[in-house]
PDB file of C-alpha atoms and ligand atoms in Angstrom:
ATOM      1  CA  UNK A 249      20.987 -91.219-193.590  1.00  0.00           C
ATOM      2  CA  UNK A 250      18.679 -89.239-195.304  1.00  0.00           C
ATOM      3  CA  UNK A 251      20.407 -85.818-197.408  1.00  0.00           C
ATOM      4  CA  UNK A 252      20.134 -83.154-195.790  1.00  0.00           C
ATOM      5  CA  UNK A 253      19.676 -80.060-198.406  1.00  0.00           C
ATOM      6  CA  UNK A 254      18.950 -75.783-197.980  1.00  0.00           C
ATOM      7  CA  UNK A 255      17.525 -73.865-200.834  1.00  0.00           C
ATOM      8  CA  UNK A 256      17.148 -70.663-201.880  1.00  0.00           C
ATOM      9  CA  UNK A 257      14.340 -69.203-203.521  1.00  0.00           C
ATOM     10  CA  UNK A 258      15.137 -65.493-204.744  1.00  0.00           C
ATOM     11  CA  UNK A 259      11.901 -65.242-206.211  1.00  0.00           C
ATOM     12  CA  UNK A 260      11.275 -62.315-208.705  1.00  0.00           C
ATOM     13  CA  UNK A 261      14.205 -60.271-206.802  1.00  0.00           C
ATOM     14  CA  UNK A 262      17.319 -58.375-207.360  1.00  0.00           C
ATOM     15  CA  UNK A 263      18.869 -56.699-210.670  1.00  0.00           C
ATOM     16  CA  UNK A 264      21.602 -58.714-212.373  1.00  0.00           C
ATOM     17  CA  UNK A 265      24.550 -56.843-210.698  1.00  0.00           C
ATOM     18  CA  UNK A 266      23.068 -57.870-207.369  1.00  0.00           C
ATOM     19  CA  UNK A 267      22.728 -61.030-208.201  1.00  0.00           C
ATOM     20  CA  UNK A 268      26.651 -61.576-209.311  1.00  0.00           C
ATOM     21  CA  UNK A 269      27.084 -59.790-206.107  1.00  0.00           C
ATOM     22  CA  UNK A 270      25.721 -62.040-203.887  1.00  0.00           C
ATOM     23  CA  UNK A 271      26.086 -65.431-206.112  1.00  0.00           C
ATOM     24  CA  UNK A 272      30.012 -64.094-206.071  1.00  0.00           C
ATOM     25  CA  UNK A 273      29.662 -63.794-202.492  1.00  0.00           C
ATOM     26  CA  UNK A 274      28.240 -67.251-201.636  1.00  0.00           C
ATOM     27  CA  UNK A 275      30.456 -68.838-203.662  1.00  0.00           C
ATOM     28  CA  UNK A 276      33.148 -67.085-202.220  1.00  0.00           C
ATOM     29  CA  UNK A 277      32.119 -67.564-198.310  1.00  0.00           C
ATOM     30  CA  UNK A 278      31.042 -71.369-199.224  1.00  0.00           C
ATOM     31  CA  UNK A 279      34.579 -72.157-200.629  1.00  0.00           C
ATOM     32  CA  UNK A 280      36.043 -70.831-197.821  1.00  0.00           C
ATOM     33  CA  UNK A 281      34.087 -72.830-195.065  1.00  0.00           C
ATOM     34  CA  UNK A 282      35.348 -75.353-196.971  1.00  0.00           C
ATOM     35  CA  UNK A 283      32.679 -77.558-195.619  1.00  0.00           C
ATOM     36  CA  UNK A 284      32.426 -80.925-195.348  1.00  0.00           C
ATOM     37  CA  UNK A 285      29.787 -81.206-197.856  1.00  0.00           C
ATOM     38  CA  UNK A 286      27.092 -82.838-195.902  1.00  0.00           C
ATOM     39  CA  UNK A 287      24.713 -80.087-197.038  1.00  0.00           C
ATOM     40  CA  UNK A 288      23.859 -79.619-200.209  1.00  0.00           C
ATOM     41  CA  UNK A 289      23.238 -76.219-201.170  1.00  0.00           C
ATOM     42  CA  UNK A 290      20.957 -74.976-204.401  1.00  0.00           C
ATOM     43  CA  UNK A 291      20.007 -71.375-205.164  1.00  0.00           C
ATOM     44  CA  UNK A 292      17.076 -71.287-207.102  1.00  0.00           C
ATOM     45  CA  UNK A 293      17.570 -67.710-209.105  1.00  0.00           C
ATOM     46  CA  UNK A 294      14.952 -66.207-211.788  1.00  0.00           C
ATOM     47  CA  UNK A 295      15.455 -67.422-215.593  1.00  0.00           C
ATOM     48  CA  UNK A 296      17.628 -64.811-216.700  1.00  0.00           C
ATOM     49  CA  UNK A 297      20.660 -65.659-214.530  1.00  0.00           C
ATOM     50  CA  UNK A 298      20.698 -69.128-214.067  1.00  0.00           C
ATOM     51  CA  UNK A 299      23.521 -69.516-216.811  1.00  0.00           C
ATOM     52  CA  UNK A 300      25.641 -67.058-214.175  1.00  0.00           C
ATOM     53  CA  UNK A 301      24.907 -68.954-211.438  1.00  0.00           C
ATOM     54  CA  UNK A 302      25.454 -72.115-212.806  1.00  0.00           C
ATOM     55  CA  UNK A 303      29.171 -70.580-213.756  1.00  0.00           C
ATOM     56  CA  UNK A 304      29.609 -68.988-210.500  1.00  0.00           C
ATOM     57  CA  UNK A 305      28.788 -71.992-208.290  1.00  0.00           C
ATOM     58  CA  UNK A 306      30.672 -74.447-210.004  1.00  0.00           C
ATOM     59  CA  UNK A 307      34.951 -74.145-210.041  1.00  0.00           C
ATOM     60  CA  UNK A 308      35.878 -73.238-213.115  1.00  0.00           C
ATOM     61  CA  UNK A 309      38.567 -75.907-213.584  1.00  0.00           C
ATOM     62  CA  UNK A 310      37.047 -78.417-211.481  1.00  0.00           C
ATOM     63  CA  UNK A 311      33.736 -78.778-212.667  1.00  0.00           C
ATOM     64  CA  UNK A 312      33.152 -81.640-210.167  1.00  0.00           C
ATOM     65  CA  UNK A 313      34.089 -79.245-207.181  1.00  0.00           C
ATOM     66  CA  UNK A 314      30.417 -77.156-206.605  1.00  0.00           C
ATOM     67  CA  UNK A 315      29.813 -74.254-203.678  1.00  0.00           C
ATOM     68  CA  UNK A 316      26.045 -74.318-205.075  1.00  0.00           C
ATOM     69  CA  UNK A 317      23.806 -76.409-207.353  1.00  0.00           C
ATOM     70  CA  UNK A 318      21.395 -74.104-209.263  1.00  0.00           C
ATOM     71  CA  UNK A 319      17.486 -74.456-209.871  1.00  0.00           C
ATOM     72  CA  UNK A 320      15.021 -73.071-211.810  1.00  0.00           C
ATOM     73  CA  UNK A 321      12.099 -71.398-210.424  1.00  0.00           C
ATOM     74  CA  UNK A 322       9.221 -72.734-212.428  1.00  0.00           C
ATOM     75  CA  UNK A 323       9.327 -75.078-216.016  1.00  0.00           C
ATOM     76  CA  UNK A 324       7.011 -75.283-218.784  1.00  0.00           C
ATOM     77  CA  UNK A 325       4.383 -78.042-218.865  1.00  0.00           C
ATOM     78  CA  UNK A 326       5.331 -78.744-222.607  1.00  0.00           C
ATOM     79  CA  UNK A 327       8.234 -80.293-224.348  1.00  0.00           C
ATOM     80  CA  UNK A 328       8.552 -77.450-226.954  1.00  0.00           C
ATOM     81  CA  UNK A 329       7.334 -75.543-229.889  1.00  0.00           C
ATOM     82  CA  UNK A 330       4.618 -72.018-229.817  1.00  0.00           C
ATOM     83  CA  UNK A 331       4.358 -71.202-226.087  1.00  0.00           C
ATOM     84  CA  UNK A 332       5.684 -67.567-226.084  1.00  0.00           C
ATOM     85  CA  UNK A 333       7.919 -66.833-223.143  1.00  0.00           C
ATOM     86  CA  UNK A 334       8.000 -70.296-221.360  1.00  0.00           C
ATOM     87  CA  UNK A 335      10.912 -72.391-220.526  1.00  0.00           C
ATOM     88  CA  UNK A 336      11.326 -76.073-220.914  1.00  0.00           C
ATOM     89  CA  UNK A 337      12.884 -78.319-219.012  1.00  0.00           C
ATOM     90  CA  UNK A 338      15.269 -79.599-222.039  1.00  0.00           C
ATOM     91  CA  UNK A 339      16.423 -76.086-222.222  1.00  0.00           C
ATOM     92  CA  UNK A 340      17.069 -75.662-218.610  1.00  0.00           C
ATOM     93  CA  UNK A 341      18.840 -79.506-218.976  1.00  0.00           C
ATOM     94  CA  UNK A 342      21.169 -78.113-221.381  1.00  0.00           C
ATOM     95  CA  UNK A 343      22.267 -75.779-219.096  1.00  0.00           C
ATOM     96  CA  UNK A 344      23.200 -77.918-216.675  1.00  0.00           C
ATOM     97  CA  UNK A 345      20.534 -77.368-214.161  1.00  0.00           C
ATOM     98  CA  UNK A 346      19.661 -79.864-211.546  1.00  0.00           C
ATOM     99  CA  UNK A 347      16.812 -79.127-209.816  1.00  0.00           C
ATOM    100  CA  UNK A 348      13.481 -76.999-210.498  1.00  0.00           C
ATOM    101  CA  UNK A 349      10.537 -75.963-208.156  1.00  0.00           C
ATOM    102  CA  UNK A 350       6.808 -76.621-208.818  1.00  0.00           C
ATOM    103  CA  UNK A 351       3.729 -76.013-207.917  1.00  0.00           C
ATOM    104  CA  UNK A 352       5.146 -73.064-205.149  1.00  0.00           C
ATOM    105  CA  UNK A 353       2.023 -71.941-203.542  1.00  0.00           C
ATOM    106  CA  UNK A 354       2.780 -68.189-205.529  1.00  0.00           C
ATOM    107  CA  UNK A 355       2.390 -69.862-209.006  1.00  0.00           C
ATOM    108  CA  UNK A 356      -0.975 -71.485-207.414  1.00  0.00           C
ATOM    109  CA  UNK A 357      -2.330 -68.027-206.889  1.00  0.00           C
ATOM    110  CA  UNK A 358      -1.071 -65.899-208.787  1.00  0.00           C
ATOM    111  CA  UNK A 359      -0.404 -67.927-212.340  1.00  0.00           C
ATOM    112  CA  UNK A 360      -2.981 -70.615-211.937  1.00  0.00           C
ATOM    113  CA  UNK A 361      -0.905 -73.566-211.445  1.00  0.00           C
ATOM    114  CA  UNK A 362      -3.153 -76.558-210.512  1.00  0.00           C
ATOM    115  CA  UNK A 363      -2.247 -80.176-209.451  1.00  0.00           C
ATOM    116  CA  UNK A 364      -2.766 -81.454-213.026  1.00  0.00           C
ATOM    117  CA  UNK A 365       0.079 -78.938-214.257  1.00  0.00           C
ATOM    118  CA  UNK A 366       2.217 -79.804-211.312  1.00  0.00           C
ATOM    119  CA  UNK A 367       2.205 -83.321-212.232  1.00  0.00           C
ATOM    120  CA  UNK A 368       2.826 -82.573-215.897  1.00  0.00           C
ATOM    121  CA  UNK A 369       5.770 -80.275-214.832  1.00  0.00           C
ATOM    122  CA  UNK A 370       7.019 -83.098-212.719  1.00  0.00           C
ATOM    123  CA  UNK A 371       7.014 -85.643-215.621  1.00  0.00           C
ATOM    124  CA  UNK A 372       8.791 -82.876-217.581  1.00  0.00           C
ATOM    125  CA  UNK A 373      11.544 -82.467-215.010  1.00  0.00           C
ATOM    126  CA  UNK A 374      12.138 -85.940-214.654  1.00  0.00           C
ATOM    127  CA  UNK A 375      12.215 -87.088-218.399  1.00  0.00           C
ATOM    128  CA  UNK A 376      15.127 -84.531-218.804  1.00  0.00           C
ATOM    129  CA  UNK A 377      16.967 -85.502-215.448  1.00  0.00           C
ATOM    130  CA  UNK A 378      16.241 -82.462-213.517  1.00  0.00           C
ATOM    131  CA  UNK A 379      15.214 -83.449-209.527  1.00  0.00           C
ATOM    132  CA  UNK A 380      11.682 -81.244-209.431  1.00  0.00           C
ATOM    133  CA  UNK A 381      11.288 -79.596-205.784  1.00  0.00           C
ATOM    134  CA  UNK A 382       7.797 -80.197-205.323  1.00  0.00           C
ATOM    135  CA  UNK A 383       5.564 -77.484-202.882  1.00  0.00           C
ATOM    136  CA  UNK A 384       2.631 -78.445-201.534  1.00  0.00           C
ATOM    137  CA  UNK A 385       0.929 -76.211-198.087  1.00  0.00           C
ATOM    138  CA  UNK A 386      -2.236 -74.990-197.154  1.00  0.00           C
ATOM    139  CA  UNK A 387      -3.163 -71.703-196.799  1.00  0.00           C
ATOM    140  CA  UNK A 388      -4.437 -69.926-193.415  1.00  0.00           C
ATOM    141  CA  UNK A 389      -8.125 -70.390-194.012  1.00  0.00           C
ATOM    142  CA  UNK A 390      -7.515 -74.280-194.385  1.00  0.00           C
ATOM    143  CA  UNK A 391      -5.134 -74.717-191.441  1.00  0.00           C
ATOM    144  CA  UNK A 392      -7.880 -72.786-189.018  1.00  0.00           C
ATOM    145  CA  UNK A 393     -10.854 -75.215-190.585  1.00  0.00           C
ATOM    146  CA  UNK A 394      -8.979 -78.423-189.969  1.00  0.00           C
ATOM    147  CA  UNK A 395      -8.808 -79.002-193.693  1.00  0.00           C
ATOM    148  CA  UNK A 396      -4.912 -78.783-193.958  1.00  0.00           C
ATOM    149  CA  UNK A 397      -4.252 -82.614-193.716  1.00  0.00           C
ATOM    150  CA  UNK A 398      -6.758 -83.383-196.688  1.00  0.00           C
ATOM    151  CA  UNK A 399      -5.325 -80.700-198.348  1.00  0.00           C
ATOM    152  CA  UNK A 400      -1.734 -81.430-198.292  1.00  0.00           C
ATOM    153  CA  UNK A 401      -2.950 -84.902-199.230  1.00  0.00           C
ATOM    154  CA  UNK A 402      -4.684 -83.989-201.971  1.00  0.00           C
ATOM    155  CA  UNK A 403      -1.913 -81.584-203.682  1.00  0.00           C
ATOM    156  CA  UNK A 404       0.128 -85.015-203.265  1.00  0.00           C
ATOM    157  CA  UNK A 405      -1.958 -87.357-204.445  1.00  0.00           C
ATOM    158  CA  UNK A 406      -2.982 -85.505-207.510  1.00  0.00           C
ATOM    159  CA  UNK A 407       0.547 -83.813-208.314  1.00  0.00           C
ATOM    160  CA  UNK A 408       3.216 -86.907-207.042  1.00  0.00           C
ATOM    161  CA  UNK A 409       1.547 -90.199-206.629  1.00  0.00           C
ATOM    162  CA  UNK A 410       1.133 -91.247-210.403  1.00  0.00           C
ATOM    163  CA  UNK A 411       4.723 -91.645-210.454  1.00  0.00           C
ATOM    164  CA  UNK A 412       6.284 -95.083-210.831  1.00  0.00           C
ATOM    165  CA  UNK A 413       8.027 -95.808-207.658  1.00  0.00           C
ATOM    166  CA  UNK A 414      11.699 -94.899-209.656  1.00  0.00           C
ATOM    167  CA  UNK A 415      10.874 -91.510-210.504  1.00  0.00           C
ATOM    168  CA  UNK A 416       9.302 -90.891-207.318  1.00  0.00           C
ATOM    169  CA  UNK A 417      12.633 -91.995-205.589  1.00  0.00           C
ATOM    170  CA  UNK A 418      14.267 -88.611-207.023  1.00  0.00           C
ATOM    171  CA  UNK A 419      11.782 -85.995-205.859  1.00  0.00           C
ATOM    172  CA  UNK A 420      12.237 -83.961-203.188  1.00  0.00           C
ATOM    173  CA  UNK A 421       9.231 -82.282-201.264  1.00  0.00           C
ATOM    174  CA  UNK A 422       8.689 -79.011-199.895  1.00  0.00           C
ATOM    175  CA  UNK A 423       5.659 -78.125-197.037  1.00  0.00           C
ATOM    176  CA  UNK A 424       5.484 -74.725-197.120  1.00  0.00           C
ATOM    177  CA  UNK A 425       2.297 -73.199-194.734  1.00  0.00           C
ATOM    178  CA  UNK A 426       1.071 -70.288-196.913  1.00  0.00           C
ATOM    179  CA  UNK A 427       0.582 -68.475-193.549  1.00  0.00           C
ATOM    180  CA  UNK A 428       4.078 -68.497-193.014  1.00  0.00           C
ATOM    181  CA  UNK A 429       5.749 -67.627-196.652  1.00  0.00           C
ATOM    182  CA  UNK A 430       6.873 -63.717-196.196  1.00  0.00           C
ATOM    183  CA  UNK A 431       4.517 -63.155-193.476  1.00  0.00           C
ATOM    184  CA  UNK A 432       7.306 -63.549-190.568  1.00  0.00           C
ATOM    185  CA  UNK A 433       5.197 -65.680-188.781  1.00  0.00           C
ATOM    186  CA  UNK A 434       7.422 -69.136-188.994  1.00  0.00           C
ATOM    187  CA  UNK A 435       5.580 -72.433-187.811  1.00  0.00           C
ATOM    188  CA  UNK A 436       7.142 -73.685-184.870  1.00  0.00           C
ATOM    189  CA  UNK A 437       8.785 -76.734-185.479  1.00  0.00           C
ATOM    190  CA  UNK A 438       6.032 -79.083-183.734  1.00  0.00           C
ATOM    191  CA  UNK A 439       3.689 -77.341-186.133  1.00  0.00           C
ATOM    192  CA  UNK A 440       5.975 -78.451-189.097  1.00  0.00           C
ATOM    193  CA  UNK A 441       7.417 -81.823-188.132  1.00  0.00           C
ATOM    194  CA  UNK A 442       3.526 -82.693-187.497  1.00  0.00           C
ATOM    195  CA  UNK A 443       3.136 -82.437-190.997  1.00  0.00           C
ATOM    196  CA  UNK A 444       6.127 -83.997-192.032  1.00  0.00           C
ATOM    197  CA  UNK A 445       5.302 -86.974-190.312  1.00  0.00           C
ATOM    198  CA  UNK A 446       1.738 -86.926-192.114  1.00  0.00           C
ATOM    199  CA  UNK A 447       3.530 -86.347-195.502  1.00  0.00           C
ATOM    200  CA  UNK A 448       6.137 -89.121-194.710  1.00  0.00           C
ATOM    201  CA  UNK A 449       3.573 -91.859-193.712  1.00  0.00           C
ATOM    202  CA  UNK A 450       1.391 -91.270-197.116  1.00  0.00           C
ATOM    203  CA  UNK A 451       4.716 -92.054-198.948  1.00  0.00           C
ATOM    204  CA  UNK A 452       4.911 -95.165-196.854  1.00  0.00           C
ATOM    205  CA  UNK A 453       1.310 -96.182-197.706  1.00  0.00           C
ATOM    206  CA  UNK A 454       2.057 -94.996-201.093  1.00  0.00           C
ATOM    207  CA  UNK A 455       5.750 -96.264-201.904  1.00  0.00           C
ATOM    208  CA  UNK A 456       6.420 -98.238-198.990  1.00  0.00           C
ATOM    209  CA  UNK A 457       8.637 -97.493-196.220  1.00  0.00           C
ATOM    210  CA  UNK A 458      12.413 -97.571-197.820  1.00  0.00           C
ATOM    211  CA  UNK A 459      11.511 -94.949-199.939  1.00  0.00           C
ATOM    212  CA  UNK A 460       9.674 -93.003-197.052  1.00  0.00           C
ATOM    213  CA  UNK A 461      12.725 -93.049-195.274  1.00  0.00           C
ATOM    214  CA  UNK A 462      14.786 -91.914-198.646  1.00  0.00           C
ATOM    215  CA  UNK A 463      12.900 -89.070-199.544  1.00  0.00           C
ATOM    216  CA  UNK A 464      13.830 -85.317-198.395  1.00  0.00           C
ATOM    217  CA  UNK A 465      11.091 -83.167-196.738  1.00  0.00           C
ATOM    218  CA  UNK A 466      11.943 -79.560-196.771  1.00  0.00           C
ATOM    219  CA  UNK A 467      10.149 -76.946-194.534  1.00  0.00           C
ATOM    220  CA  UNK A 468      10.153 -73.181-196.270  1.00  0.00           C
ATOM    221  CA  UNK A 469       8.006 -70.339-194.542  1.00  0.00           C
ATOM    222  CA  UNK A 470       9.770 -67.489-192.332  1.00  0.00           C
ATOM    223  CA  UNK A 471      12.875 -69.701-191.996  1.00  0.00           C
ATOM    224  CA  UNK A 472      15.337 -67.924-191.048  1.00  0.00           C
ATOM    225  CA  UNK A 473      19.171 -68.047-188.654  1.00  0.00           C
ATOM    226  CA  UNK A 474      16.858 -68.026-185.617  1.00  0.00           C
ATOM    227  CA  UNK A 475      14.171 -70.562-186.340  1.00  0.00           C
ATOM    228  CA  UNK A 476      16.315 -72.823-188.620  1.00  0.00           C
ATOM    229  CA  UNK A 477      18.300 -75.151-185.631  1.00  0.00           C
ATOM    230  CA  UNK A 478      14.785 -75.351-184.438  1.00  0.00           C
ATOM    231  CA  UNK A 479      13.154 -76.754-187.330  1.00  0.00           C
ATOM    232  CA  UNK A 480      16.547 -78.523-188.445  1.00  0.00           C
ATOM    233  CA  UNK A 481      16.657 -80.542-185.570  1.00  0.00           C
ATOM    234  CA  UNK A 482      12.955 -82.072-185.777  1.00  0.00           C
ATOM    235  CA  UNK A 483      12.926 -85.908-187.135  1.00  0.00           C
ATOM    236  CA  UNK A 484      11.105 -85.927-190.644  1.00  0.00           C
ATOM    237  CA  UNK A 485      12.459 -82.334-191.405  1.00  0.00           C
ATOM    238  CA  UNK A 486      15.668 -82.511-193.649  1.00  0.00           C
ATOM    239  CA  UNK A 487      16.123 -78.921-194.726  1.00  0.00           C
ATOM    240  CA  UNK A 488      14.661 -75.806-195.653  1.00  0.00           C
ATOM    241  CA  UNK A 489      13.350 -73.695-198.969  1.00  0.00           C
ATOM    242  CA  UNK A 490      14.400 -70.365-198.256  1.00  0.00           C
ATOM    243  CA  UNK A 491      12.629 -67.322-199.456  1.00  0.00           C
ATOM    244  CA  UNK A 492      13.372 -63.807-197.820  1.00  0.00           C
ATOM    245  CA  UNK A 493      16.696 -65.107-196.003  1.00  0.00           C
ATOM    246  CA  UNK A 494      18.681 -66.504-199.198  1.00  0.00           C
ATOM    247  CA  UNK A 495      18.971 -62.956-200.204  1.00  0.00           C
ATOM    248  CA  UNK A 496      21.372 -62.157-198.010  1.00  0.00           C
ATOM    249  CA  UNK A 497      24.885 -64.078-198.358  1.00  0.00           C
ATOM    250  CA  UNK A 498      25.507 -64.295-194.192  1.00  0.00           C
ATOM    251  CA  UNK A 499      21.869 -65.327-192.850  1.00  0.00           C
ATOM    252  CA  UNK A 500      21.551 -67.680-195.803  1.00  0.00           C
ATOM    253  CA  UNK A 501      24.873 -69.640-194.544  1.00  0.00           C
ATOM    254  CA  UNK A 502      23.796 -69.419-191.064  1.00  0.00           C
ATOM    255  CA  UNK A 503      20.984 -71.267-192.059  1.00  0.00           C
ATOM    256  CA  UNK A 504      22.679 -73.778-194.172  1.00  0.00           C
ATOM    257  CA  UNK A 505      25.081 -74.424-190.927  1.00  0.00           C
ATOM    258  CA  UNK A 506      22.101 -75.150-188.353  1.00  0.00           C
ATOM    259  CA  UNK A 507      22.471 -78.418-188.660  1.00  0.00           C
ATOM    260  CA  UNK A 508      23.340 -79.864-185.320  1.00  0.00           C
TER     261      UNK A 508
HETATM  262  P1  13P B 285      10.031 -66.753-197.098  1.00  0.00           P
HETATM  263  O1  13P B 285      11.228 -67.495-196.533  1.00  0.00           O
HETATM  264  O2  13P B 285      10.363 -65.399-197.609  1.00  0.00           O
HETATM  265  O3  13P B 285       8.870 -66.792-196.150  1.00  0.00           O
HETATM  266  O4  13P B 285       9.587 -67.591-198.406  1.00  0.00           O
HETATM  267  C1  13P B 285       9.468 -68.959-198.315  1.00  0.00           C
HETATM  268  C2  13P B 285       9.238 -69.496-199.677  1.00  0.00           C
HETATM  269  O5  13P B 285       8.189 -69.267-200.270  1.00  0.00           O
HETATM  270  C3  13P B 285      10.306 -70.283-200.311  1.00  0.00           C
HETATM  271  O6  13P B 285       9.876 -70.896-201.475  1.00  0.00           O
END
């Protein structure tokens, strides 16, 4: 059985009274539901309040008992030294964090992050323990010229499949349409598991087919407490990155409870 796993990407929102608002909140409702911990849950807040979420997630006299595991948006490339305002991932290790996302399509754009950088970030990540949440998707020009399979393929290739088969056991991948990321405009869950299934089938080729079957696929774009049973229920899909819908404590658990 493959995990299944819902993340939450806040992205470069809320003020840091929000954020203990709704971390608070999750925490709160997640206890409560007192699930049965088939899901695991991460909320991937900006830099400055990771150390709050990591306390706010986690029981504080049970460390082993956790509503939320906590991510980091984006790493550094480098291990340390003169690179004003970065983050590295053995700072972000110290602090307990588990999990980090690279290579989101909005770093691509906006910050310049290319597959070369996503597979140094990735090496990073890994050499410090942290599982990296890889993004790969193509945007709406791609999809309408065909190109989307080569492109996926490539971000893959180029950012992931250097890895000796060990590390690559620990990744988890997200396929995340640029067409659908804030737009609304969800892919329907043929659309997604189609790529899935392509992205599952190069790890095959790639890794062979144990650690096909092993590794997480995660659809983000639009997700939300309508489309998620949907896209939940589809065979290669094993979760969600959530953008728009983490930030708000009751459609984020609805999504993390569409699993049939
Ligand atoms: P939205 O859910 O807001 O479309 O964002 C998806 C995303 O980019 C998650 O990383």
């Amino acid at each position: 059985m493959r995990r299944k796993i819902v993340a939450g990407n806040w992205k470069m929102n809320l003020r840091f009274q929000e954020a203990e608002e709704l971390l608070d909140e999750l925490a709160t409702r997640l206890e409560k539901e007192q699930r049965s911990g088939d899901v695991e849950v991460i909320v991937c807040p900006p830099f400055p309040y990771l150390e709050m979420a990591y306390d706010l997630g986690t029981d504080e006299e049970d460390p082993n008992m956790v509503y939320f595991a906590v991510g980091a948006q984006n790493v550094s490339e480098h291990e340390k030294g003169a690179y004003t305002g970065e983050v590295s991932a053995a700072m972000l290790s110290s602090m307990n964090i588990e999990y980090c996302i690279v290579g989101h399509s909005e770093r691509r754009k906006y910050q310049g992050e290319t597959d070369l950088m996503v597979a140094r970030k990735v090496e990073s990540l890994l050499q410090n323990g942290i599982v990296p949440i890889v993004c790969c998707g193509e945007s709406l020009e791609e999809r309408e010229s065909g190109n989307h399979f080569k492109v996926i393929e490539r971000q893959l290739t180029e950012g992931l499949f250097h890895l000796e088969p060990l590390d690559f056991s620990r990744i988890i991948i997200a396929y995340e349409p640029v067409w659908a990321i804030g737009t609304g405009k969800t892919a329907t869950p043929e659309q997604a598991q189609e790529v899935h299934a392509f992205i599952r089938n190069l790890i095959q080729e790639k890794y062979g087919k144990e650690t096909a079957k092993q590794i997480p696929l995660l659809y983000g774009g639009s997700c939300n407490p309508a489309t998620a049973p949907e896209l939940f229920a589809m065979p290669d899909i094993d979760g969600g990155l959530i953008g728009g819908a983490s930030l708000k404590a009751g459609d984020f658990i609805s999504i993390i409870n569409s699993f049939e």
